[in-house]
PDB file of C-alpha atoms and ligand atoms in Angstrom:
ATOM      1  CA  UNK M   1       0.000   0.000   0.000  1.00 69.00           C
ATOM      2  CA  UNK M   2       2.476   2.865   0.895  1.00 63.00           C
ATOM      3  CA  UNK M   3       4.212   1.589  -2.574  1.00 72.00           C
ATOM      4  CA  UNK M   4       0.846   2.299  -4.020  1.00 78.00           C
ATOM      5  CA  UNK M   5       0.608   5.778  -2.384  1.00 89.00           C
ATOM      6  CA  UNK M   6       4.298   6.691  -3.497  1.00 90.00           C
ATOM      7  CA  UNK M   7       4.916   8.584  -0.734  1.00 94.00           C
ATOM      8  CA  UNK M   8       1.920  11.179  -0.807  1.00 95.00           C
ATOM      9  CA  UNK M   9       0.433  12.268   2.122  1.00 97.00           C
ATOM     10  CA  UNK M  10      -2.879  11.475   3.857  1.00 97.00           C
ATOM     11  CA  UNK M  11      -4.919  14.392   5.680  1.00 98.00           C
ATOM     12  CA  UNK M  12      -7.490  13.445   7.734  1.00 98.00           C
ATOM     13  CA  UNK M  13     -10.345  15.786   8.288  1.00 98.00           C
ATOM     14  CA  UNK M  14     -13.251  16.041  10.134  1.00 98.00           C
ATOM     15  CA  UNK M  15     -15.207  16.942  12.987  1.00 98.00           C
ATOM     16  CA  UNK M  16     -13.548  17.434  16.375  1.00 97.00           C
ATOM     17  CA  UNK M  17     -13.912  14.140  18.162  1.00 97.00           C
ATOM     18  CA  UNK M  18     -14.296  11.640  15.164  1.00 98.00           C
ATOM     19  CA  UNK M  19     -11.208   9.971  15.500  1.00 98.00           C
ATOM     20  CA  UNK M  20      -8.515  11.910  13.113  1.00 98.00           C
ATOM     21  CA  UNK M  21      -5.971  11.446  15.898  1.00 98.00           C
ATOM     22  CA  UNK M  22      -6.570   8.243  17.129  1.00 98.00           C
ATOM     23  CA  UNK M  23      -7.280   6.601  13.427  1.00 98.00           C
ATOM     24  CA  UNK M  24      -4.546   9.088  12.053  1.00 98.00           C
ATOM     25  CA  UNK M  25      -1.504   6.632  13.909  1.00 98.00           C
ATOM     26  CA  UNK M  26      -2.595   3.805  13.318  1.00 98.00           C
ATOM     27  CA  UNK M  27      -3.280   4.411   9.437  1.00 97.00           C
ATOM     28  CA  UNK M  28       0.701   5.992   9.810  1.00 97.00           C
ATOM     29  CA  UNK M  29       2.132   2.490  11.662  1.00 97.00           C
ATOM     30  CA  UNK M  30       0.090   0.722   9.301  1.00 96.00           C
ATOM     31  CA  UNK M  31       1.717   2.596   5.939  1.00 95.00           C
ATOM     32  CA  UNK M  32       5.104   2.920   7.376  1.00 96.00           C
ATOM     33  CA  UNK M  33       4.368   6.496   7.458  1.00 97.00           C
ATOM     34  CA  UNK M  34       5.531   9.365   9.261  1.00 98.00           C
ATOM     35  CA  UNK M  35       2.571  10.939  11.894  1.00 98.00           C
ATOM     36  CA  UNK M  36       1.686  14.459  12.359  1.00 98.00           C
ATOM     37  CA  UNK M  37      -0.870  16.333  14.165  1.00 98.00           C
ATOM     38  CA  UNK M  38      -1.372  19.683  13.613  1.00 98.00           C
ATOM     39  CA  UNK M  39      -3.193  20.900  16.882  1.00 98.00           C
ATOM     40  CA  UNK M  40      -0.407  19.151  18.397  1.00 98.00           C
ATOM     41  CA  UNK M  41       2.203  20.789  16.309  1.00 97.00           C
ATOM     42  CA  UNK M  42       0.540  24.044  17.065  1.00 97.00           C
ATOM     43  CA  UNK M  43       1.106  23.557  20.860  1.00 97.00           C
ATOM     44  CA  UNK M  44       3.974  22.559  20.857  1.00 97.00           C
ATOM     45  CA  UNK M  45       5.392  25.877  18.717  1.00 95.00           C
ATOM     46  CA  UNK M  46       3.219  27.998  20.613  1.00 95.00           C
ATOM     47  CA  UNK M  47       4.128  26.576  23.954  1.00 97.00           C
ATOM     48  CA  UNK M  48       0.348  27.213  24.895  1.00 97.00           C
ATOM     49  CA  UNK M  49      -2.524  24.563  24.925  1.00 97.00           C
ATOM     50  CA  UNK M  50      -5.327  25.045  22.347  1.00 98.00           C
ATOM     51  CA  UNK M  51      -6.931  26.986  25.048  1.00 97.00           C
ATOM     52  CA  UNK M  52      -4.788  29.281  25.873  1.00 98.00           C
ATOM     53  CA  UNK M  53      -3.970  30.351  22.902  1.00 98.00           C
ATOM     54  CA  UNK M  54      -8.241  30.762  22.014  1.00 98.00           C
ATOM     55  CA  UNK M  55      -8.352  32.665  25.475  1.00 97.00           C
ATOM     56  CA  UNK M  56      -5.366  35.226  25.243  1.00 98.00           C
ATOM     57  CA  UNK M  57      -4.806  35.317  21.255  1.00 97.00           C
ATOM     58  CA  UNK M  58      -8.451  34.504  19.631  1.00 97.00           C
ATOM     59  CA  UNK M  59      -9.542  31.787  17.349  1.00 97.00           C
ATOM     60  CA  UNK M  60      -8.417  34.132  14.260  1.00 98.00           C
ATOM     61  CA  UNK M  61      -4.634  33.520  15.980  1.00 97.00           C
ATOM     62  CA  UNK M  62      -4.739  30.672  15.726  1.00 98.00           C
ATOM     63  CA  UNK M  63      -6.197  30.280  12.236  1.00 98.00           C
ATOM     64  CA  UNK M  64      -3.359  31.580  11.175  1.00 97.00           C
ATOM     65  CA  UNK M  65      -0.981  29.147  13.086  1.00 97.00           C
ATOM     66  CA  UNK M  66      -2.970  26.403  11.686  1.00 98.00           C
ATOM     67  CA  UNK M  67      -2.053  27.314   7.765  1.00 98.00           C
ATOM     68  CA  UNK M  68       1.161  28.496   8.624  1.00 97.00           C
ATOM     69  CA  UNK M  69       1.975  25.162   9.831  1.00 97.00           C
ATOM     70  CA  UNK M  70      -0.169  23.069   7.469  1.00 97.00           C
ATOM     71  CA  UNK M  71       2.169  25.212   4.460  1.00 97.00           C
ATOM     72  CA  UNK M  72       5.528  23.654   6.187  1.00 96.00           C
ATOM     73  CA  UNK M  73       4.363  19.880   6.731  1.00 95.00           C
ATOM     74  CA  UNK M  74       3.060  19.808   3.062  1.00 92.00           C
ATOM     75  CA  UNK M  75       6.542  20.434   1.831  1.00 94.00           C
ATOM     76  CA  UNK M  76       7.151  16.479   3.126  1.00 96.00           C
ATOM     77  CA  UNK M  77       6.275  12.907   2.017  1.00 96.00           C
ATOM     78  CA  UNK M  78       5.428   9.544   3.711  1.00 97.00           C
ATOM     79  CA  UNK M  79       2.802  11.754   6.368  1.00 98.00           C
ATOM     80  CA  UNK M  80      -0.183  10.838   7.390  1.00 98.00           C
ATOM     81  CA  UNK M  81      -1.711  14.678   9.129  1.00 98.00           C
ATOM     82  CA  UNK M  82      -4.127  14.659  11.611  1.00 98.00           C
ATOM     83  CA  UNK M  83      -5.768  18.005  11.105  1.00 98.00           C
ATOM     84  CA  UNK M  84      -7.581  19.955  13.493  1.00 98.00           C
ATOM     85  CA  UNK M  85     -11.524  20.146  12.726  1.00 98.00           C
ATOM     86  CA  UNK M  86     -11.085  23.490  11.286  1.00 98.00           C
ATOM     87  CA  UNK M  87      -8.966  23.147   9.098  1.00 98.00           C
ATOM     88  CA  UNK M  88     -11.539  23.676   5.968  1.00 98.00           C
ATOM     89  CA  UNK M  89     -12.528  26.916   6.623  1.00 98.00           C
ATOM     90  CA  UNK M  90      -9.559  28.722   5.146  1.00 98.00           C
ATOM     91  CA  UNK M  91      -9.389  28.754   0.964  1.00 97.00           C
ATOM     92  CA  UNK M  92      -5.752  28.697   1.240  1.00 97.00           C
ATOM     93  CA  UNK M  93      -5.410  25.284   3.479  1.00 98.00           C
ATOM     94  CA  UNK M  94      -7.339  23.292   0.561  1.00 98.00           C
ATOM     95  CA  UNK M  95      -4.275  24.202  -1.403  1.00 96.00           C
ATOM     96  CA  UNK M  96      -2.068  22.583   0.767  1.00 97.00           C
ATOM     97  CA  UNK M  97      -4.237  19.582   1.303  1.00 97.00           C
ATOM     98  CA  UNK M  98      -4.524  18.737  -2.306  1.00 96.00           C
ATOM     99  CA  UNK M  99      -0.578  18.072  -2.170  1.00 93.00           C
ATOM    100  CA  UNK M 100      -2.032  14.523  -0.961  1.00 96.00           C
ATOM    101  CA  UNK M 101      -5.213  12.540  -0.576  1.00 97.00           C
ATOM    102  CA  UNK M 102      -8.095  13.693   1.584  1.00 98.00           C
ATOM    103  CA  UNK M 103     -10.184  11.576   3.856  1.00 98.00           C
ATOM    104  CA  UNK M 104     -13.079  13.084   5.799  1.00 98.00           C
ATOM    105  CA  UNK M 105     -13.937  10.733   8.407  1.00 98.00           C
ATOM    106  CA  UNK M 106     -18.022  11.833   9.033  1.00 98.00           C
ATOM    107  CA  UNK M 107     -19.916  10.841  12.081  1.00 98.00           C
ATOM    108  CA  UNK M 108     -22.787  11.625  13.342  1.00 97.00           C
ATOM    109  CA  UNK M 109     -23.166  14.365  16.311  1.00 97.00           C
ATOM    110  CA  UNK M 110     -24.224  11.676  19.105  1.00 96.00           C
ATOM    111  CA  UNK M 111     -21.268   9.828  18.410  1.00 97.00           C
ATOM    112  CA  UNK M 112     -19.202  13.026  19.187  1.00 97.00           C
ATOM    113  CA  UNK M 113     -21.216  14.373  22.000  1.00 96.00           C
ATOM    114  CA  UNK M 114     -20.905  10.927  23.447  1.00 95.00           C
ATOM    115  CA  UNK M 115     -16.959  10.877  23.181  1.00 95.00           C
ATOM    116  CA  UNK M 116     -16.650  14.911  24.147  1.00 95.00           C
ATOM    117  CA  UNK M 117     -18.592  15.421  26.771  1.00 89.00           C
ATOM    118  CA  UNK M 118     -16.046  14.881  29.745  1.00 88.00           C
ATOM    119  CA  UNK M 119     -13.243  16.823  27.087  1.00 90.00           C
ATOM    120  CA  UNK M 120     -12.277  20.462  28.053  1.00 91.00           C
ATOM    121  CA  UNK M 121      -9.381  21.145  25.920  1.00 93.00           C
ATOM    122  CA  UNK M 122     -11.779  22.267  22.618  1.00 94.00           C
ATOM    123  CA  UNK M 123     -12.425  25.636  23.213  1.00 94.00           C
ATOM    124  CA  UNK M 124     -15.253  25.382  20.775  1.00 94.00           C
ATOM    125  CA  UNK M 125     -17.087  23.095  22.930  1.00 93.00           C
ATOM    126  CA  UNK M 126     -17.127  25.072  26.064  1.00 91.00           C
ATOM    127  CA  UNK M 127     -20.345  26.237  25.496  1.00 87.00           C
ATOM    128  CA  UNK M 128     -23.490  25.702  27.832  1.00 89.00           C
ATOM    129  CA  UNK M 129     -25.122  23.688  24.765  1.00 94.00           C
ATOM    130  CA  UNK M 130     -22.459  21.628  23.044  1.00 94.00           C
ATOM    131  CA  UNK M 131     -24.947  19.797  21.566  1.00 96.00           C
ATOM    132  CA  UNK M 132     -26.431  22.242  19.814  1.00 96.00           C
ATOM    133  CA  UNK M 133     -22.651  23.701  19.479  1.00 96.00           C
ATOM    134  CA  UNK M 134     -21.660  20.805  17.191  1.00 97.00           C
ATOM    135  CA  UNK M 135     -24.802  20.457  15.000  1.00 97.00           C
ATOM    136  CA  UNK M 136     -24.058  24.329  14.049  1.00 97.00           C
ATOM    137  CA  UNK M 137     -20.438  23.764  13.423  1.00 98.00           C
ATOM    138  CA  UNK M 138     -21.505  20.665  11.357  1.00 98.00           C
ATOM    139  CA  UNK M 139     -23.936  22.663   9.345  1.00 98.00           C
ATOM    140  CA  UNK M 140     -21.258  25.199   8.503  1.00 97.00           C
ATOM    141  CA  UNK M 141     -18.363  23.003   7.717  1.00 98.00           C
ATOM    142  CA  UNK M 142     -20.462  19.890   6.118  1.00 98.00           C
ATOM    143  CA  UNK M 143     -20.056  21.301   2.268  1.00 98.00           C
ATOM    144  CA  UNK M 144     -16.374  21.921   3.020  1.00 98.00           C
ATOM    145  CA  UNK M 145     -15.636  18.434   4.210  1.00 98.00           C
ATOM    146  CA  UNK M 146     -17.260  17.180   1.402  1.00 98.00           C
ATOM    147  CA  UNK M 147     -14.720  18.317  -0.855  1.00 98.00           C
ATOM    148  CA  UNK M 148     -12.355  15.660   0.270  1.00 98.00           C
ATOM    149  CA  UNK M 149     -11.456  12.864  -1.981  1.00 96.00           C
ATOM    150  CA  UNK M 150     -12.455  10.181   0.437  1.00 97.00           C
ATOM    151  CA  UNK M 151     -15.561  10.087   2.498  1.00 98.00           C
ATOM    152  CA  UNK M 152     -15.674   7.384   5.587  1.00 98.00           C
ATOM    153  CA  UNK M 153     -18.742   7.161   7.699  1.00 98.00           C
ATOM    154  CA  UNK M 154     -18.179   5.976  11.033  1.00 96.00           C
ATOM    155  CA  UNK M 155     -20.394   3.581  13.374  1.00 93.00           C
ATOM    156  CA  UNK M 156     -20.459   3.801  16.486  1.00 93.00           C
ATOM    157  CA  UNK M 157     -19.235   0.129  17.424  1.00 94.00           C
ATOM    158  CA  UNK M 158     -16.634   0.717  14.861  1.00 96.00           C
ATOM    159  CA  UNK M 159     -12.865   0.496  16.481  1.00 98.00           C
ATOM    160  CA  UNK M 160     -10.085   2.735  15.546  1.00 98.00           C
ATOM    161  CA  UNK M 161      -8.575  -0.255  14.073  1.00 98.00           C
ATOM    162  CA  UNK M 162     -11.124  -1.754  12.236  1.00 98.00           C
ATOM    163  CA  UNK M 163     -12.035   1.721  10.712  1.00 98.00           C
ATOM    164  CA  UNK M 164      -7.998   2.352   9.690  1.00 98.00           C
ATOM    165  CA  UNK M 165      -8.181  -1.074   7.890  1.00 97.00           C
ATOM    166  CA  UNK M 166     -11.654   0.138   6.618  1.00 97.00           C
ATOM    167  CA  UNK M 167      -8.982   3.211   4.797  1.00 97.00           C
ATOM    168  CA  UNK M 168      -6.672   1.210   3.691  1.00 96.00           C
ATOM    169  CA  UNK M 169      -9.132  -1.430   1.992  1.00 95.00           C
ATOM    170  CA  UNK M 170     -10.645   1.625  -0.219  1.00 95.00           C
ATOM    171  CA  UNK M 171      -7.450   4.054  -0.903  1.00 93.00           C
ATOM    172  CA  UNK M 172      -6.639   1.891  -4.110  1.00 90.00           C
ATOM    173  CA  UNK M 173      -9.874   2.659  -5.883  1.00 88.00           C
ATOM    174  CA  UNK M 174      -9.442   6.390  -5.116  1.00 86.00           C
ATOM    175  CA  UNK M 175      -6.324   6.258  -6.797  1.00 84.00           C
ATOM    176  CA  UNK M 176      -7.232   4.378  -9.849  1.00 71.00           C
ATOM    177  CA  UNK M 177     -10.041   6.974 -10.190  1.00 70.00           C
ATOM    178  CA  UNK M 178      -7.192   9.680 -10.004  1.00 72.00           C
ATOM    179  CA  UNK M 179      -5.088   8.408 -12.411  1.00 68.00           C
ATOM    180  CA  UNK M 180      -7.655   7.790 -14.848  1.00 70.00           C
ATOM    181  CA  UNK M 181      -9.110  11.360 -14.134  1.00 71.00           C
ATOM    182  CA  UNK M 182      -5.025  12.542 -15.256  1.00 65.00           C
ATOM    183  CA  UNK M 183      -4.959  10.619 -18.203  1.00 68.00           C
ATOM    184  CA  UNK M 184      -8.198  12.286 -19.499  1.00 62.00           C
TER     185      UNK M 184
HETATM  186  N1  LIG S 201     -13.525   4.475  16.788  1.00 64.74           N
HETATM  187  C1  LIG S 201     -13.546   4.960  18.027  1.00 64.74           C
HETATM  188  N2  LIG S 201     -14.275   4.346  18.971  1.00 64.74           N
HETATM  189  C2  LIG S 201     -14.332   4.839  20.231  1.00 64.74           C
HETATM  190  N3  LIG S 201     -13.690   5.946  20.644  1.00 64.74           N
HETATM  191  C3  LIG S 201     -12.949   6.598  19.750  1.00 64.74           C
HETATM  192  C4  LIG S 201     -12.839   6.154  18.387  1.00 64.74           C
HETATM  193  N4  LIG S 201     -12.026   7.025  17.728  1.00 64.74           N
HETATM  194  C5  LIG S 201     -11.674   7.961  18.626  1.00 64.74           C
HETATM  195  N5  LIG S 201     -12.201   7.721  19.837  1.00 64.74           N
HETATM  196  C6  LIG S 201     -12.057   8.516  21.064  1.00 64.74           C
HETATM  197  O1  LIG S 201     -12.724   9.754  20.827  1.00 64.74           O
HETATM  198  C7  LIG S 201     -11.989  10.836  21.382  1.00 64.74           C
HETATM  199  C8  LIG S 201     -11.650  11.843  20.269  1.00 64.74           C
HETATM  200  O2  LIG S 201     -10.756  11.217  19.341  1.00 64.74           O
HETATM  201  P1  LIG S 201      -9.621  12.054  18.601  1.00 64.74           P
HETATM  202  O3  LIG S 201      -8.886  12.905  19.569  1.00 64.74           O
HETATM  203  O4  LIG S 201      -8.827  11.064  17.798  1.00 64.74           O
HETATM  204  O5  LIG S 201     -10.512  12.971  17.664  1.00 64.74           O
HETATM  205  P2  LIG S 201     -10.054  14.110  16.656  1.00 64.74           P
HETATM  206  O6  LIG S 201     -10.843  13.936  15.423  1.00 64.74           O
HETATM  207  O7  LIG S 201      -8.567  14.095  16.518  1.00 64.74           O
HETATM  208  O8  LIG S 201     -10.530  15.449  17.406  1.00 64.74           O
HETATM  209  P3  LIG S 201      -9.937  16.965  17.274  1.00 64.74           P
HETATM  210  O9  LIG S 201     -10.416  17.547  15.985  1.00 64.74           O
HETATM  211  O10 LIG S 201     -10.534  17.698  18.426  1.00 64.74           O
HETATM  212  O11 LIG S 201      -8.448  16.877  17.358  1.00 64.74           O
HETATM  213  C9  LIG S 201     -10.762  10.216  22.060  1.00 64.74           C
HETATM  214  O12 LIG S 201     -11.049  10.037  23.417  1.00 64.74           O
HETATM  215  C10 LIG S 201     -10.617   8.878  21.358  1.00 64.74           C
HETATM  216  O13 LIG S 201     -10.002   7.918  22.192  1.00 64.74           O
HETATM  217  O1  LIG S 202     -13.210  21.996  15.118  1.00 64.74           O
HETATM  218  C1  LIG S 202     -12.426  22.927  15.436  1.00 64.74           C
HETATM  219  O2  LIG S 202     -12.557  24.095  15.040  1.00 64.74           O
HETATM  220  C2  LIG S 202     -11.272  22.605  16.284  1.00 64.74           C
HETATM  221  C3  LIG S 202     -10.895  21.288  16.431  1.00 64.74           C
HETATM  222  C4  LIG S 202      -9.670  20.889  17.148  1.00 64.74           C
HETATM  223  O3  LIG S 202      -9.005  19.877  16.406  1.00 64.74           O
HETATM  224  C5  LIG S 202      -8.729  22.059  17.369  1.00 64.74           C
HETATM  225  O4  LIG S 202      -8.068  22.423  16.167  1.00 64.74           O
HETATM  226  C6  LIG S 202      -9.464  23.264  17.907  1.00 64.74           C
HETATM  227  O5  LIG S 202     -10.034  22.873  19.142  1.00 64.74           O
HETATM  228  C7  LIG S 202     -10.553  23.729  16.929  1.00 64.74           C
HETATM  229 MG1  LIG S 203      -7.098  15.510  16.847  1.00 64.74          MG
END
């Protein structure tokens, strides 16, 4: 398979909670890959957690971070990139994410409620109705994460594994449809 990819990169996006992380290493151990997280990238420069840098800097801050770091990791091959959930609301990240292949990994807001609910480090979510927090944020970003070239649905008694292999089982047809997209 990671002959088959030829070194490009997989970004996982996706709502905050579905899995990108989790599924994200184990797709990278899987492909021999290299593993990157951007929130985690983010903190890590910043020196800040994710809510810190919300409280004393602003979401637009760290925006900003987000590309900025997003435009350095696509310069590399053999990644797979958890992204943060926000990643697709700036034009000029889709850019960067179409140096590889795109899987949105789409669940349903229950399921992320469900595995949120005791989580405080998403700013987002710190909200007296998270509930109705994530349906909004759904509705807004829905369109944008269906630009991706890969769209995985995930069940709720589905395990990170199971779902990874679930990737790797479909990435070949995506690419055949690619190259056969090229050569027309
Ligand atoms: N398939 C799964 N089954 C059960 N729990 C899961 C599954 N995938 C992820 N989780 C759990 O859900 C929580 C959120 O997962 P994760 O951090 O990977 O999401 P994320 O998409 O990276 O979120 P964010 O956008 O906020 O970074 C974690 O506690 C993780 O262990
Ligand atoms: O969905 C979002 O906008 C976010 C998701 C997380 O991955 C973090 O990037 C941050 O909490 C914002
Ligand atoms: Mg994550």
């Amino acid at each position: 398979m990671s002959n088959l990819l030829k070194g490009v990169n997989l970004y996982l996006i996706g709502m905050m909670g579905v899995g990108k992380t989790t599924v994200g290493r184990l797709l990278a151990q899987q492909l021999s890959y290299g593993f990157l997280d951007t929130d985690d990238v983010i903190v890590k420069a910043a020196r800040k957690s994710i809510n810190e840098i919300f409280a004393d800097e602003g979401e637009a801050a760290f925006r900003q971070l987000e590309s900025e770091i997003l435009a350095q990791v696509c310069a590399y091959t053999k990644l797979t990139i958890a992204t943060g959930g926000g990643i697709v609301l700036k034009q000029e990240n889709w850019g960067y994410l179409r140096h590889g292949l795109i899987v949105w990994l789409d669940a349903p807001v229950d399921i992320l409620l469900r595995r949120l609910v005791e989580d405080d480090t998403r700013p987002l979510l710190q909200d007296s109705h998270p509930e109705d927090k994530l349906r909004s944020l759904l509705e807004q970003r829905q369109s944008l994460y269906s630009q991706a070239d890969l769209h995985i649905t995930i069940t709720e008694s589905e395990t990170p594994e199971q779902i990874a292999t679930r990737i790797l089982e479909v990435i070949p047809s995506i690419l055949k449809t690619q190259d056969s997209q090229h050569q027309n």
